[in-house]
Coordinates of N, CA and C in Angstrom, one line a residue:
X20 N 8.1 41.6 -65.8 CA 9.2 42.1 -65.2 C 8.8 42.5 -63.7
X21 N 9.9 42.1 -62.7 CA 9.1 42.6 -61.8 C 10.4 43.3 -60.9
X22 N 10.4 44.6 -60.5 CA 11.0 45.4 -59.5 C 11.4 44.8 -57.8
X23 N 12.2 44.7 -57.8 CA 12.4 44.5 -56.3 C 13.6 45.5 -55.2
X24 N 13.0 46.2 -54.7 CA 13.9 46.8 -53.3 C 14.1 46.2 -52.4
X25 N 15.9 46.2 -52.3 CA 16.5 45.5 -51.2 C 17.2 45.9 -50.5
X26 N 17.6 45.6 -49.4 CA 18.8 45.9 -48.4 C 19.8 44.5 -48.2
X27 N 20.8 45.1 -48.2 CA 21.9 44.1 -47.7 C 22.7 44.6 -46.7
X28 N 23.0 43.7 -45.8 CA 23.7 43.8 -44.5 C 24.7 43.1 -44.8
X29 N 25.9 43.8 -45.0 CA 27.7 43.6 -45.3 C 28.3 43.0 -43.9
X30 N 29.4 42.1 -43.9 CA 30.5 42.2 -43.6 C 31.1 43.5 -43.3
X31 N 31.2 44.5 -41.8 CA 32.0 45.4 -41.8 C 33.5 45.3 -42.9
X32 N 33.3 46.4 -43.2 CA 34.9 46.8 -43.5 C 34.8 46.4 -45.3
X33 N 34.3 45.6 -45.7 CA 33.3 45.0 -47.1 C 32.5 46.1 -48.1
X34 N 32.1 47.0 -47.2 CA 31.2 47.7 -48.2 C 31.5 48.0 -49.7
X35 N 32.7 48.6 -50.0 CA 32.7 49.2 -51.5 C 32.7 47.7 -52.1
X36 N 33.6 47.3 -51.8 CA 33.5 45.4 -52.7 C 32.4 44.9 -52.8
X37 N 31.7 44.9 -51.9 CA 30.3 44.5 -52.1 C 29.5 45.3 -52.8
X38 N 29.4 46.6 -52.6 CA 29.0 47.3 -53.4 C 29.2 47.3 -55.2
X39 N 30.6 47.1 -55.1 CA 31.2 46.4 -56.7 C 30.2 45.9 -57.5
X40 N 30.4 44.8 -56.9 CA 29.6 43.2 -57.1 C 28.2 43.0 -57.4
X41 N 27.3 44.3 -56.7 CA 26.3 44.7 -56.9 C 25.8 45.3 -58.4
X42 N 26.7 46.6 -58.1 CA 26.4 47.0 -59.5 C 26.7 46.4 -60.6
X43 N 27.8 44.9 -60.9 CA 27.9 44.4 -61.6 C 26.8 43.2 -62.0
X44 N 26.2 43.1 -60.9 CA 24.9 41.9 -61.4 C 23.5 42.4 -62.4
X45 N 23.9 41.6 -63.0 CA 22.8 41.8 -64.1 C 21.9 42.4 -63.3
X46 N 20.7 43.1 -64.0 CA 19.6 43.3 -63.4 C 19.6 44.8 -62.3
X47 N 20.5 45.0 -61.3 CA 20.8 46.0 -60.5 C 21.0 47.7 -61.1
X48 N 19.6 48.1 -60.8 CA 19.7 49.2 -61.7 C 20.3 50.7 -60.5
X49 N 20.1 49.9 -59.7 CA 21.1 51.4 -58.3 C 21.5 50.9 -56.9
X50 N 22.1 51.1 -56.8 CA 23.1 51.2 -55.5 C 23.2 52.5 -54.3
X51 N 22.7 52.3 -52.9 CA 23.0 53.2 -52.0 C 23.7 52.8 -51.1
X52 N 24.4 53.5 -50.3 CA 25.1 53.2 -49.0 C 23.7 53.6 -48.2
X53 N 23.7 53.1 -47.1 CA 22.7 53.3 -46.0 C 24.0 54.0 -44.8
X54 N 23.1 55.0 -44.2 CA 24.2 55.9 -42.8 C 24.7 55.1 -42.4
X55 N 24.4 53.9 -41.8 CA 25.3 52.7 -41.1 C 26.4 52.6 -41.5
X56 N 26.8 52.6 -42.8 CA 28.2 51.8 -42.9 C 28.1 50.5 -43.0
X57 N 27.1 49.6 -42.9 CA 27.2 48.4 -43.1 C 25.8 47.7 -43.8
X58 N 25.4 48.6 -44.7 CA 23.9 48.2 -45.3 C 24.0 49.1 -46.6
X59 N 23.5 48.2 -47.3 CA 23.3 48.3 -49.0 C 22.0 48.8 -49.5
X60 N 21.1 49.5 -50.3 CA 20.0 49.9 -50.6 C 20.0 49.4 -52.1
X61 N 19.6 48.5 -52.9 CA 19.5 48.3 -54.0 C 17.9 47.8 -54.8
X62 N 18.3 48.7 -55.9 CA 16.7 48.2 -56.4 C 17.0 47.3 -58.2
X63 N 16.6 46.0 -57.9 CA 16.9 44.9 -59.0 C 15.2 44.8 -60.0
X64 N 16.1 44.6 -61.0 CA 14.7 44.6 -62.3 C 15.1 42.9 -62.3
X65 N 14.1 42.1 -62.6 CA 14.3 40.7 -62.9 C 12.9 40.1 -63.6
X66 N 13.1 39.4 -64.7 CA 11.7 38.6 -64.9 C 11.4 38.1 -63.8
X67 N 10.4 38.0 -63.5 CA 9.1 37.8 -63.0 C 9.2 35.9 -62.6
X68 N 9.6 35.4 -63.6 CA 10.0 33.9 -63.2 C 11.3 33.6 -62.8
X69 N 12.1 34.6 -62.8 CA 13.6 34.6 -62.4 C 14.1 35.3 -61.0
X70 N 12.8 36.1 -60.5 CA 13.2 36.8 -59.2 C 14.0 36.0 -58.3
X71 N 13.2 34.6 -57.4 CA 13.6 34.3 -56.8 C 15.0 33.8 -56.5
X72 N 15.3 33.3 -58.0 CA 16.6 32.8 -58.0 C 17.7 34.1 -58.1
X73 N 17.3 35.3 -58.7 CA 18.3 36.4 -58.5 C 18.7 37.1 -57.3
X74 N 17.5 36.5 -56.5 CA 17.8 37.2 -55.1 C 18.4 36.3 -54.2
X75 N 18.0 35.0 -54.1 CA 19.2 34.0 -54.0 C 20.7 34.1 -54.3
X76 N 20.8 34.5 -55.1 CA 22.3 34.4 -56.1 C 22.7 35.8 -55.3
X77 N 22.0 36.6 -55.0 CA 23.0 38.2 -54.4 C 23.0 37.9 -53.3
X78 N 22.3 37.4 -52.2 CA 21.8 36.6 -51.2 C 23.3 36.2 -50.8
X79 N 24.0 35.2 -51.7 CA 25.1 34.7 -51.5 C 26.7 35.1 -52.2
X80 N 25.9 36.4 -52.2 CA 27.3 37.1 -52.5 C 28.3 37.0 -51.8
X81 N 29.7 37.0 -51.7 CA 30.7 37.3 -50.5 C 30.5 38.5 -49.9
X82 N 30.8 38.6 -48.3 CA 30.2 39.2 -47.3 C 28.8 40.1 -47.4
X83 N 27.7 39.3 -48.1 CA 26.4 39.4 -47.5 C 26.1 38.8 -46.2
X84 N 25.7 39.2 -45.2 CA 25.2 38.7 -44.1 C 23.4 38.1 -44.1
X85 N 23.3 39.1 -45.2 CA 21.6 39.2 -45.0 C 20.5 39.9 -45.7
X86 N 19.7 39.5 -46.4 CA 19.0 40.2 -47.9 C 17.9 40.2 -47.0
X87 N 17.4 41.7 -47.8 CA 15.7 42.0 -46.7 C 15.2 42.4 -48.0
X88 N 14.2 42.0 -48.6 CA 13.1 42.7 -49.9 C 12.2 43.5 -48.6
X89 N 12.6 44.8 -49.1 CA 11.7 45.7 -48.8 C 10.2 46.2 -49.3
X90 N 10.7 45.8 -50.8 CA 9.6 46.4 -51.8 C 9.4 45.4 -53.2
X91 N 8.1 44.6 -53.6 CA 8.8 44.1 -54.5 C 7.1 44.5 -55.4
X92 N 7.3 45.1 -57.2 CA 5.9 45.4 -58.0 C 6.1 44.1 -58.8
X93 N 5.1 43.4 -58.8 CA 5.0 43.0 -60.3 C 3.6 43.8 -61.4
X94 N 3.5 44.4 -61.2 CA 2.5 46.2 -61.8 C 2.3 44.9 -63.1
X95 N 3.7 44.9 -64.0 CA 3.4 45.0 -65.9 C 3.0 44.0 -65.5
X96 N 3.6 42.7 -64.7 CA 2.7 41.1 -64.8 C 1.8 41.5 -64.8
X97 N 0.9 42.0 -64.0 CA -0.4 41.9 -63.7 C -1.1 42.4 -64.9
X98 N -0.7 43.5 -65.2 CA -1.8 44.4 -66.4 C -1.3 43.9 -67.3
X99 N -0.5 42.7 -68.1 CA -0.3 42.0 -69.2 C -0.8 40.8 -68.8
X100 N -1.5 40.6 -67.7 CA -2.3 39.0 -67.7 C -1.2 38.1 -67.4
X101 N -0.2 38.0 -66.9 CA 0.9 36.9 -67.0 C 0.8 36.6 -65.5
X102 N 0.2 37.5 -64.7 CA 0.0 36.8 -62.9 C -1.8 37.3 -62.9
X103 N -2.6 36.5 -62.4 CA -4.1 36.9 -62.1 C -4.0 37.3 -60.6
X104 N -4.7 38.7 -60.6 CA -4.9 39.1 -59.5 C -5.8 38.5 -58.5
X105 N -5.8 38.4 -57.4 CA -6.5 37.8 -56.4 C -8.0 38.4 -56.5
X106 N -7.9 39.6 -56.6 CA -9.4 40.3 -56.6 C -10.2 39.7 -57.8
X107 N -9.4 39.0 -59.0 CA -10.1 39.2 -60.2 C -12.2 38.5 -59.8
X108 N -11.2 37.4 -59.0 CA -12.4 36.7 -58.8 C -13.8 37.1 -57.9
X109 N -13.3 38.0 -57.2 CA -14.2 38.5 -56.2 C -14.8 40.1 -56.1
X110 N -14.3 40.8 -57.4 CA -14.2 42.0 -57.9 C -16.0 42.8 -57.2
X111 N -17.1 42.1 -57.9 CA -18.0 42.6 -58.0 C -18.6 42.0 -56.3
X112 N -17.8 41.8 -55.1 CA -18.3 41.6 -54.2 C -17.8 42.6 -53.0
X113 N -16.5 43.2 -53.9 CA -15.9 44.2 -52.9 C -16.7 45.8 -53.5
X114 N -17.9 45.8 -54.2 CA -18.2 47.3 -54.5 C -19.4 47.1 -54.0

């Protein structure tokens, strides 16, 4: 599973609709307004092989202008062995 924080930059005047839309997509576990008035704060749960395409898919929501991943863990991939960490291999060269 992997977490991802985003922003979305709305179509003025769009916000709560978009905002709707948000919290109805699978996965979308919160919704903020940003002080602007015209930006989204959302943090989406998605497997790990399905990210890309869920963020595509909100990406092209009606009046999205623009998806920013702020933040993205894959933490459980890792400590369940389903992604190999980069260090695995070079562990005993970095101490």
């Amino acid at each position: 599973m992997a977490i991802a924080g985003i922003v979305l930059s709305v179509t003025e005047g769009r916000l709560s609709e978009t905002r709707e839309a948000l919290r109805a997509f699978p996965g979308i576990v919160d919704v903020q307004e940003l002080e602007d008035d015209s930006r989204l704060a959302a943090v989406l749960e998605s497997p790990s092989r399905r990210l890309q395409a869920d963020l595509e898919s909100l990406n092209g929501l009606d009046h999205v202008r623009q998806l920013d991943v702020a933040y993205v863990n894959y933490e459980e991939d890792l400590d369940a062995g389903f992604i190999s960490c980069v260090f695995d291999g070079i562990r005993d060269q970095l101490t």
